[in-house]
Tab-separated table of C-alpha atoms in Angstrom:
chain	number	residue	atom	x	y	z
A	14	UNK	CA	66.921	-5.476	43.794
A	15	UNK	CA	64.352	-7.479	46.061
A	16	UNK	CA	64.304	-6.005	49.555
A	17	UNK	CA	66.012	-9.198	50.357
A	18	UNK	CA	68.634	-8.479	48.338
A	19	UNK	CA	69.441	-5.636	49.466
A	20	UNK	CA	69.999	-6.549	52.955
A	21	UNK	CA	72.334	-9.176	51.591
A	22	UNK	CA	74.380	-6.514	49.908
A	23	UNK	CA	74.584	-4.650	52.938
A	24	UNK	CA	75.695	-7.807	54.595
A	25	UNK	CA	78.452	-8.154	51.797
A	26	UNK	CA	79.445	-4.846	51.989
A	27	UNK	CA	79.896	-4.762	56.263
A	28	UNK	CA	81.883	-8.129	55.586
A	29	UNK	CA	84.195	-6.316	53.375
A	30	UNK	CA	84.457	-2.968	55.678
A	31	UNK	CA	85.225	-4.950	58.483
A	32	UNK	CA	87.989	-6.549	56.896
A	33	UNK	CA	89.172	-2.848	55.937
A	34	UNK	CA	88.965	-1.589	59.164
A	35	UNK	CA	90.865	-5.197	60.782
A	36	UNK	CA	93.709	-4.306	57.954
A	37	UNK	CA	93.987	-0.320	57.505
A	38	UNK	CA	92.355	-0.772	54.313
A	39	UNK	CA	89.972	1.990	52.759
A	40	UNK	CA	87.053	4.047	54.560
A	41	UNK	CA	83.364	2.508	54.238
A	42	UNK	CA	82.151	5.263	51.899
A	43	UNK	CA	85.245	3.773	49.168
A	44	UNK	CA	84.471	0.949	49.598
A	45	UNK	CA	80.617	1.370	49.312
A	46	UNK	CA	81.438	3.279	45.888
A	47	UNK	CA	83.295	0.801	44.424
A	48	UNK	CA	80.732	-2.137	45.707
A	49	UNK	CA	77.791	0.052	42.947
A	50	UNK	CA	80.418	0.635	40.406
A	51	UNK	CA	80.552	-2.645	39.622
A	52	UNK	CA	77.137	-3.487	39.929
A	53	UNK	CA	75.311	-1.047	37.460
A	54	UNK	CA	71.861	-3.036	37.941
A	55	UNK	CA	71.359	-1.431	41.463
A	56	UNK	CA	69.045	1.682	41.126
A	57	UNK	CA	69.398	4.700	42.959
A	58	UNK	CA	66.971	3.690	45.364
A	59	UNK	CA	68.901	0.406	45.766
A	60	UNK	CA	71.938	2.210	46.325
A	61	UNK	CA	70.274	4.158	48.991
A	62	UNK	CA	68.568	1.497	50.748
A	63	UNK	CA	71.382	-0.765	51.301
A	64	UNK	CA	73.912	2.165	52.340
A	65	UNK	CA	71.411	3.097	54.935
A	66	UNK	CA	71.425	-0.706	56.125
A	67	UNK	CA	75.029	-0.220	56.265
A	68	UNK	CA	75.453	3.113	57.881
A	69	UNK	CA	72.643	1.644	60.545
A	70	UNK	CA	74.422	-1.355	61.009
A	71	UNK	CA	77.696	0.389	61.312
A	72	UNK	CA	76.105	2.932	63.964
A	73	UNK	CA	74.670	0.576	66.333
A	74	UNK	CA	77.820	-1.738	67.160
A	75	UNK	CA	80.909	-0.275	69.076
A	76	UNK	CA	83.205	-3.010	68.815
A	77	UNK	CA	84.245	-4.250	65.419
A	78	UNK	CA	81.908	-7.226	64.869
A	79	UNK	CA	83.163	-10.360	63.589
A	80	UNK	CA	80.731	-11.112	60.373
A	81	UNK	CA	78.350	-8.475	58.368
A	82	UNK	CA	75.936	-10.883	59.232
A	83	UNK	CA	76.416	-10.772	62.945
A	84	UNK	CA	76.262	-6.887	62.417
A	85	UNK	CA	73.258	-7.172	60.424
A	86	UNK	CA	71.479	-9.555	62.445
A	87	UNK	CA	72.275	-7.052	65.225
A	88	UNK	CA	69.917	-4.635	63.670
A	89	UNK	CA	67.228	-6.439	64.022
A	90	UNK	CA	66.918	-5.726	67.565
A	91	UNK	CA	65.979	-2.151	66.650
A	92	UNK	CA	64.026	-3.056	63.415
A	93	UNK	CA	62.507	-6.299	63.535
A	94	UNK	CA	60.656	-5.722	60.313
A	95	UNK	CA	64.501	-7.153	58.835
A	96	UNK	CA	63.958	-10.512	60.325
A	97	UNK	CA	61.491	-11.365	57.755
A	98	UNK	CA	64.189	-10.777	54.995
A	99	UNK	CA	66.157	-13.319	55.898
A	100	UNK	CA	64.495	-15.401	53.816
A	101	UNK	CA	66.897	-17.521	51.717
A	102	UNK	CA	65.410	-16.631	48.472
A	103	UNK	CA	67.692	-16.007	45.473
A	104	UNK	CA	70.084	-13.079	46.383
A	105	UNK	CA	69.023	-13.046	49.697
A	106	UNK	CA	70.589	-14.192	53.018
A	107	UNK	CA	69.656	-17.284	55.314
A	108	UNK	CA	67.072	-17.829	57.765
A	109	UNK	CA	68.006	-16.638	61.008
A	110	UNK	CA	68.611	-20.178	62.672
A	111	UNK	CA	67.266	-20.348	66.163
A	112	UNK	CA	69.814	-18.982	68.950
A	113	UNK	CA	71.524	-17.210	66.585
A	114	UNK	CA	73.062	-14.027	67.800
A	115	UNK	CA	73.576	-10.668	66.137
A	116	UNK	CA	76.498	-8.383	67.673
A	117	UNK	CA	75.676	-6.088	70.514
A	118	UNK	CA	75.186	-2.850	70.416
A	119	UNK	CA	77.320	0.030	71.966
A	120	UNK	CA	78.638	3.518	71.172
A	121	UNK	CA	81.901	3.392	72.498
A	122	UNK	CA	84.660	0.554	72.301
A	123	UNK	CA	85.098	-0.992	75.775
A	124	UNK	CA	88.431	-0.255	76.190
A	125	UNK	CA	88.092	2.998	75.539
A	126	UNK	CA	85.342	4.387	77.702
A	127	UNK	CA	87.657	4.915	80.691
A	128	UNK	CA	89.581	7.452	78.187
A	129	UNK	CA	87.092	9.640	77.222
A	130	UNK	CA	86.982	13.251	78.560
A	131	UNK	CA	84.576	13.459	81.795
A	132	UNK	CA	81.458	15.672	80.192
A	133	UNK	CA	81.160	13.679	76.857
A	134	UNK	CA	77.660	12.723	76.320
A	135	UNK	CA	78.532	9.132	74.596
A	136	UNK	CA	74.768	8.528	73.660
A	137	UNK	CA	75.252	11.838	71.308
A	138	UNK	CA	78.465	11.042	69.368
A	139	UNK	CA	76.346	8.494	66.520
A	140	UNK	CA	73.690	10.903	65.565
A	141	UNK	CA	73.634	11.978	61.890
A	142	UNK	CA	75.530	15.276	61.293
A	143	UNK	CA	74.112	18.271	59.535
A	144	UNK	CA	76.166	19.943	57.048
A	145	UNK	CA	77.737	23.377	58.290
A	146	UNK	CA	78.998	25.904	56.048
A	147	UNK	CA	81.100	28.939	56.513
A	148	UNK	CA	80.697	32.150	54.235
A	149	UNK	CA	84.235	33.155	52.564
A	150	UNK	CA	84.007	36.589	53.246
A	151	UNK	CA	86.593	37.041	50.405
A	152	UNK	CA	83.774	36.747	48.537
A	153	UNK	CA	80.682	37.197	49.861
A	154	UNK	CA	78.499	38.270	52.709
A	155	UNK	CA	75.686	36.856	54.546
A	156	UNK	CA	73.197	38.938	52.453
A	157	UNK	CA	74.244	37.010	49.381
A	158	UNK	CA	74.056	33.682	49.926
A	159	UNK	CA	70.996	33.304	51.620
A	160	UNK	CA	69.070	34.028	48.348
A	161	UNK	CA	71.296	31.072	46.734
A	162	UNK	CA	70.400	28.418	50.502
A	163	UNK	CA	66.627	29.277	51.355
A	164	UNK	CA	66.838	26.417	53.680
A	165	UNK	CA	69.692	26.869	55.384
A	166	UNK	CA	69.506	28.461	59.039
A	167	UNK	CA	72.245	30.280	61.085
A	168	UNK	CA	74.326	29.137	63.410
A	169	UNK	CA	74.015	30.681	66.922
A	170	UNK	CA	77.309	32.869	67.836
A	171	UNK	CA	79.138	32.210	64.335
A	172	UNK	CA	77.838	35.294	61.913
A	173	UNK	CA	79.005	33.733	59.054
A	174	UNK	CA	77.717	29.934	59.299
A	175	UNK	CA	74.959	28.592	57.878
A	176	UNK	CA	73.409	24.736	58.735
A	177	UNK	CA	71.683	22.475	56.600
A	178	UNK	CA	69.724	19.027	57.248
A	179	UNK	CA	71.641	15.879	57.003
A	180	UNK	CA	72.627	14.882	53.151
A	181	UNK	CA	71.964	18.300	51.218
A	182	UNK	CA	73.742	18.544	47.689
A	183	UNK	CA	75.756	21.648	48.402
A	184	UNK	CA	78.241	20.492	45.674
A	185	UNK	CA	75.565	21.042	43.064
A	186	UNK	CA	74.362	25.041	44.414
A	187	UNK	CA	75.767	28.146	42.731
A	188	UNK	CA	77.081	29.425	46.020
A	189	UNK	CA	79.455	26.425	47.017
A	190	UNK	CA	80.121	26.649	43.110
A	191	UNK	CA	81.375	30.372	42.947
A	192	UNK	CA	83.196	29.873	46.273
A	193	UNK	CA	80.875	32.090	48.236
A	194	UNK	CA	80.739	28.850	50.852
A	195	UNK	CA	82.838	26.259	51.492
A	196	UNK	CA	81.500	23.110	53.789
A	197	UNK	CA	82.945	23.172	57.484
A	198	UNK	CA	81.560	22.241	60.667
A	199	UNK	CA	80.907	24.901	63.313
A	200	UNK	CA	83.049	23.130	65.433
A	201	UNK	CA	86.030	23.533	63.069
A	202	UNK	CA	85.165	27.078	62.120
A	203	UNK	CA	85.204	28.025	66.174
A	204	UNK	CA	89.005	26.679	65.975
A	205	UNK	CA	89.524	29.234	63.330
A	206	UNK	CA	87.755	31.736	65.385
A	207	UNK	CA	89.797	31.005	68.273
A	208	UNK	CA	93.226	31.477	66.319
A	209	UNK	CA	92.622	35.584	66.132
A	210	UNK	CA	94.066	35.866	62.249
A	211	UNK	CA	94.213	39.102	60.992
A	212	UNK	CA	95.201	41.006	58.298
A	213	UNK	CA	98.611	41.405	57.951
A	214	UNK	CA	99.650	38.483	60.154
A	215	UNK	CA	102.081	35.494	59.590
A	216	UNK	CA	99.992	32.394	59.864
A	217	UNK	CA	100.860	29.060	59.992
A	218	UNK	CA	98.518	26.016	59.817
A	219	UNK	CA	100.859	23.564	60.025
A	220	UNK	CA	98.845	20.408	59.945
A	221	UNK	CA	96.726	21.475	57.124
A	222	UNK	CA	95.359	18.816	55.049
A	223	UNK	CA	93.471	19.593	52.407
A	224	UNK	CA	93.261	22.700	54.503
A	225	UNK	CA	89.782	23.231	55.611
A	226	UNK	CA	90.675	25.662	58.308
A	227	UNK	CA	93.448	27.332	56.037
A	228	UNK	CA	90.756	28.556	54.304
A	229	UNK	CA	88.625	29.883	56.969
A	230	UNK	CA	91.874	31.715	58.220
A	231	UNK	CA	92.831	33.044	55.139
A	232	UNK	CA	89.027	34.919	54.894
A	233	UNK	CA	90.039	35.844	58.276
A	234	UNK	CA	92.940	37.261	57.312
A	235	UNK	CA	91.007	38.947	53.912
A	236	UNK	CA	93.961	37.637	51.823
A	237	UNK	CA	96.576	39.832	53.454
A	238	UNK	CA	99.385	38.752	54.852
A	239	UNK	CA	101.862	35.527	55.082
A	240	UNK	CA	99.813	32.614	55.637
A	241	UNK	CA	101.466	29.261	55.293
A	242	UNK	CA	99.821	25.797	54.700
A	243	UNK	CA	102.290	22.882	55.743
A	244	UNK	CA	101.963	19.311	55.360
A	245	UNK	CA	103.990	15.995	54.907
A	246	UNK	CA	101.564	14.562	52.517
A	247	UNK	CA	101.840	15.774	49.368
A	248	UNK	CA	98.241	14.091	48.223
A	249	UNK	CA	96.863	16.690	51.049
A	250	UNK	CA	98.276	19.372	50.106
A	251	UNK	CA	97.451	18.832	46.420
A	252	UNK	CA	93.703	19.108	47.185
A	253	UNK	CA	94.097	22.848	48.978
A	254	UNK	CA	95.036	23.881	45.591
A	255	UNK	CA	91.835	23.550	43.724
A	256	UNK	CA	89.812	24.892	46.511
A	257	UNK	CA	91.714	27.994	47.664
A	258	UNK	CA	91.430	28.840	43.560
A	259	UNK	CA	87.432	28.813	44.303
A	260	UNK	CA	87.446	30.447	47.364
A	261	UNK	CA	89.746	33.146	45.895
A	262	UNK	CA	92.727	32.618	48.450
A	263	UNK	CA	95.188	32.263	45.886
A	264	UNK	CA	97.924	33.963	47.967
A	265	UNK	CA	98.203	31.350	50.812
A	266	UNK	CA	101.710	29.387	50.540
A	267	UNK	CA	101.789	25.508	50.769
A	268	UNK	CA	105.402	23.725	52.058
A	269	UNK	CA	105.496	20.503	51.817
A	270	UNK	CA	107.668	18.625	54.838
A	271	UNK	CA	109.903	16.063	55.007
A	272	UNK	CA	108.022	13.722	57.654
A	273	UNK	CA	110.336	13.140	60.920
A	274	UNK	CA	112.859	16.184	59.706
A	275	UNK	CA	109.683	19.113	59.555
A	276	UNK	CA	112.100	21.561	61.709
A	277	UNK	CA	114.664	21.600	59.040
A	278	UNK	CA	111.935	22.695	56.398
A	279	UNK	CA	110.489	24.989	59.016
A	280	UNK	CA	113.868	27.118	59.951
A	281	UNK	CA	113.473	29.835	58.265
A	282	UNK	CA	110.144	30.612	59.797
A	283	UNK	CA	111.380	30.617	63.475
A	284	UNK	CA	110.427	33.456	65.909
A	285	UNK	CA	108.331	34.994	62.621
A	286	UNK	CA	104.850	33.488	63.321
A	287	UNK	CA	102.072	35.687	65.032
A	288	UNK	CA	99.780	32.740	65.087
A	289	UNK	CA	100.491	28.587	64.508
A	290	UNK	CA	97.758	26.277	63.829
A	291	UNK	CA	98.672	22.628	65.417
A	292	UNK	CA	95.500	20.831	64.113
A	293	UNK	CA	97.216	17.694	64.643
A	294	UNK	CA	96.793	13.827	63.640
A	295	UNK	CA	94.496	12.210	66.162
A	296	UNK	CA	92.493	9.709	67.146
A	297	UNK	CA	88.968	10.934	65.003
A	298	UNK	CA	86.801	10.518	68.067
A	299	UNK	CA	84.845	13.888	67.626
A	300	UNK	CA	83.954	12.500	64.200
A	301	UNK	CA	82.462	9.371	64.852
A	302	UNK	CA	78.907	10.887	63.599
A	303	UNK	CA	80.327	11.477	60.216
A	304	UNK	CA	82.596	8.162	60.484
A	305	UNK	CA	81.285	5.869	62.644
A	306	UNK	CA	83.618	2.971	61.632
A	307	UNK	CA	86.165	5.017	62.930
A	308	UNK	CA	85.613	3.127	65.806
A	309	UNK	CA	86.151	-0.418	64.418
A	310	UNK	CA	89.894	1.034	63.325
A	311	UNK	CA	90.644	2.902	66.700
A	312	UNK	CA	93.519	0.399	68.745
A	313	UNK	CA	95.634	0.956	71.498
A	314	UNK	CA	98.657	1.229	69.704
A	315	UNK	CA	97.496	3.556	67.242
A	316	UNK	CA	95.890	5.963	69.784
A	317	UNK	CA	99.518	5.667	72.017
A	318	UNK	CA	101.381	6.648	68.572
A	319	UNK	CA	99.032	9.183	67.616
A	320	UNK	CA	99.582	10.592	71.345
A	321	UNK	CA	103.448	10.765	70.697
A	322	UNK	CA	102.590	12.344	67.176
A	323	UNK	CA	101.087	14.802	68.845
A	324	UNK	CA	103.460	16.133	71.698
A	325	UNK	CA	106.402	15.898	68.828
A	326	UNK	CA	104.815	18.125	66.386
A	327	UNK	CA	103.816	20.707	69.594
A	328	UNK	CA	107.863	20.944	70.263
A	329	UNK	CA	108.684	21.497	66.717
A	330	UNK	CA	105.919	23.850	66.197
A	331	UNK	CA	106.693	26.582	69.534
A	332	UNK	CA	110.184	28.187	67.940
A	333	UNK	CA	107.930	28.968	64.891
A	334	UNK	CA	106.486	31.797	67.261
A	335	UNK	CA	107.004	35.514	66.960
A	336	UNK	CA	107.490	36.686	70.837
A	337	UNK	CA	103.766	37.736	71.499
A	338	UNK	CA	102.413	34.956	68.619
A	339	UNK	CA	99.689	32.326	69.850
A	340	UNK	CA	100.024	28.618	69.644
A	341	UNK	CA	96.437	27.045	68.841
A	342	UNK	CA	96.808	22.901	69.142
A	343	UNK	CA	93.068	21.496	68.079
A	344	UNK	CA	91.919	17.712	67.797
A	345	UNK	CA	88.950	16.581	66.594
A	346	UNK	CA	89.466	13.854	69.496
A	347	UNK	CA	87.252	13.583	73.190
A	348	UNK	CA	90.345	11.316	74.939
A	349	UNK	CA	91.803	13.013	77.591
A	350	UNK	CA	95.243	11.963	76.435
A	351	UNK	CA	95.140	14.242	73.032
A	352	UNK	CA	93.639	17.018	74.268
A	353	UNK	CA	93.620	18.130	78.108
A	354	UNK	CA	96.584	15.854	79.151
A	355	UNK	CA	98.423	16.835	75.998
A	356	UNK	CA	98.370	20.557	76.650
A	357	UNK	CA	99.725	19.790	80.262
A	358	UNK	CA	102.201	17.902	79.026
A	359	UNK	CA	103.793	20.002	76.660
A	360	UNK	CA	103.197	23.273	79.372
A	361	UNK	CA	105.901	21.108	81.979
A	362	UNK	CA	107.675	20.806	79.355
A	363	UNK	CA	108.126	24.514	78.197
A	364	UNK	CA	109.338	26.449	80.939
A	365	UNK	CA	107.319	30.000	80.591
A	366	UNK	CA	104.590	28.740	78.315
A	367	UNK	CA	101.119	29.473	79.559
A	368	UNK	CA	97.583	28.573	78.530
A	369	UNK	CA	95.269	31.677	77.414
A	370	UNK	CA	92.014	31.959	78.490
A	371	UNK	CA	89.400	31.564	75.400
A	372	UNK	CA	86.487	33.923	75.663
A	373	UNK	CA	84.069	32.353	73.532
A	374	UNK	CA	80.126	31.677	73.665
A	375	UNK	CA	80.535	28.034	73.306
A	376	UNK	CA	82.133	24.732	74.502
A	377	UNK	CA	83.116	23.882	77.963
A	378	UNK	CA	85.814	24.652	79.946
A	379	UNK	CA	88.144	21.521	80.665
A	380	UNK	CA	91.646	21.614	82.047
A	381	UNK	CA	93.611	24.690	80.194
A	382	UNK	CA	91.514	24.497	76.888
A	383	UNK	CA	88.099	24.005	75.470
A	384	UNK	CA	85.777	21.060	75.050
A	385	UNK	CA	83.307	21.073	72.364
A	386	UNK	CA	81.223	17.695	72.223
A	387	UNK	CA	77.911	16.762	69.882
A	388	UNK	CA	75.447	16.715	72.249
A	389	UNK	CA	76.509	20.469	73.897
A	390	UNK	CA	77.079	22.110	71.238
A	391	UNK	CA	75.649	20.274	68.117
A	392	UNK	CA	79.091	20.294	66.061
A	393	UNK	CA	81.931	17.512	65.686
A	394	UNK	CA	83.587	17.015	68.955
A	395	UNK	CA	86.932	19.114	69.426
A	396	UNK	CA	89.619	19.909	72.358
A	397	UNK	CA	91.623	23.239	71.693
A	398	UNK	CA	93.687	25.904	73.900
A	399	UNK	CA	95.777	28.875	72.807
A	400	UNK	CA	99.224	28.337	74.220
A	401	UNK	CA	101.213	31.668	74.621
A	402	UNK	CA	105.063	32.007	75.560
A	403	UNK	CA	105.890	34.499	78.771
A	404	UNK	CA	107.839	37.495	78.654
């Protein structure tokens, strides 16, 4: 592909992600896949040109633009090298007619600025993300991997994490391989840390995807105990499988819920919990450096039924809870309304619930719970608070 070319695939390809994001159709990096799948011709280094066009294009404009084009021509603002691509050669797009104007640039949506949590540092949440990992200590201990990841360096305050630079292959190393690491931002593994599993306990993630942070608890935990992975996607759960295998956590439990009737599947675990994991659906607003398009998708309406998501899986999830067990509700979200305002809520609306202080070197304090944000502390961005009941 002609350098030209290649910005007019990248101009096809933000046309098409747009119109995914406008409908609730599938993520950027799907769509990007299936864009070189059909086109066999494009070399690797094609493939990696116009995906950075994309991903730069992507980054630079907050509000969902209205043509790849527009987006595109955006760009040039930053890189005006582009301009002289738009040539209108074969495979390549138009001149850029006089007057003609790309879309601005922004990192947060308009209407969503006023929502954001007071500290976040907005000019931080579009940087590229590293790649975290967390040692399974069901398997392994700092002193082995780091033989396996010569360029990985620790993580300051979490003894068993391990960063490396933006893009690294850690699918194709020995240690992700043999389940000595799995990959998990710091931020996520700080949730984790924050829970207090131990061995023994009965631990619920209740929320957990393809379970990510079951697995971190479950090396907490060193495989002994109850520990329970519940979801109401059965697609989800289906990926925890393969991966607890690897990581040699083949004794956590997965229940799969009924959505809107998860208390009836949850009964017979009421009052037996010492711990509950609510890492619940949000808004993706911590992720935005991983998934910047996020914030083409992002409405009003989704982020007030996401809110009301949220405050009715808290209620379901409190009877779960021995008497002295711990209610950790996460969100990889910086609005105000899913994390700070959503722990108030649900505390004037359990009588003799209170919010535990979390002694832990990172994150800022913010309302009853902790604030963890890209440009303090370098991970995803993330609200949590350990919720306890009274005696």
């Amino acid at each position: 592909m002609t350098p030209s070319a290649r910005i007019q695939a990248a101009i096809d390809l933000l046309d098409a992600i747009i119109a995914s994001a406008r409908d609730g159709g599938p993520a950027a990096d799907t769509l990007i896949a299936r864009y070189f799948k059909e086109r066999r011709y494009a070399g690797s280094r094609d493939r990696r040109a116009v995906r950075d066009h994309v991903y730069d294009a992507i980054r630079r404009v907050a509000e969902r633009p209205e043509t790849g084009r527009a987006a595109m021509i955006g760009l040039v603002q930053e890189r005006p090298e582009i301009a002289t691509l738009f040539d209108g050669s074969p495979h390549a797009p138009l001149p850029i007619e006089p007057g003609e104007v790309g879309a601005l640039a922004g990192a947060v949506p308009g209407w969503l600025q006023p929502l954001f949590a007071a500290p976040v540092e907005q000019d931080a949440l579009l940087g590229r993300a590293p790649v975290d990992l967390r040692i399974n200590r069901l398997k392994a201990v700092p002193a082995d991997v780091a033989p396996l990841l010569p360029d990985a360096a620790p993580i300051a305050g979490l003894p068993d994490a391990l960063r490396l630079p933006e893009g690294s292959p850690v699918e194709q190393n020995e240690a992700w391989k043999a389940g000595l690491v799995e990959v998990q931002d710091a931020g996520s593994q700080w949730i984790a840390v924050a829970c207090g599993a131990q061995p023994g306990m009965t631990v619920v993630d209740l929320c957990a995807g393809a379970g990510g942070k079951t697995l971190a608890l479950a090396a907490a935990m060193a495989g002994q105990g109850r520990l329970l992975a519940a979801d109401t996607i059965r697609s989800r759960l289906a990926r925890l499988e393969p991966r607890a295998g690897r990581a040699g956590a083949t004794f956590i439990e997965t229940l799969l819920l009924d959505q809107a009737h998860e208390a009836r599947g949850l009964e017979p675990l009421q009052g037996q919990a010492d711990v509950v994991l609510v890492d619940a659906p949000c808004s993706g607003t911590g992720t935005w450096r991983r998934n910047p398009e996020a914030r083409w998708r992002l409405t009003q309406a989704r982020l007030d039924r996401l809110a009301a998501e949220q405050a009715r899986i808290l209620d379901f999830a409190a009877p779960l809870l021995a008497p002295d067990g711990v209610l950790v509700y996460a969100t990889c979200a910086l609005t105000d309304r899913e994390g700070r305002d959503q722990v108030d809520a649900f505390l004037s609306r359990h009588a003799g619930w209170t919010a535990e202080s979390i002694d832990l070197p990172v994150g800022r304090r913010h309302g009853a719970g902790l604030l963890l944000t890209p440009g303090h502390d370098g991970s995803d961005g993330f609200y949590f608070a350990r919720l306890k009941r009274g005696a």
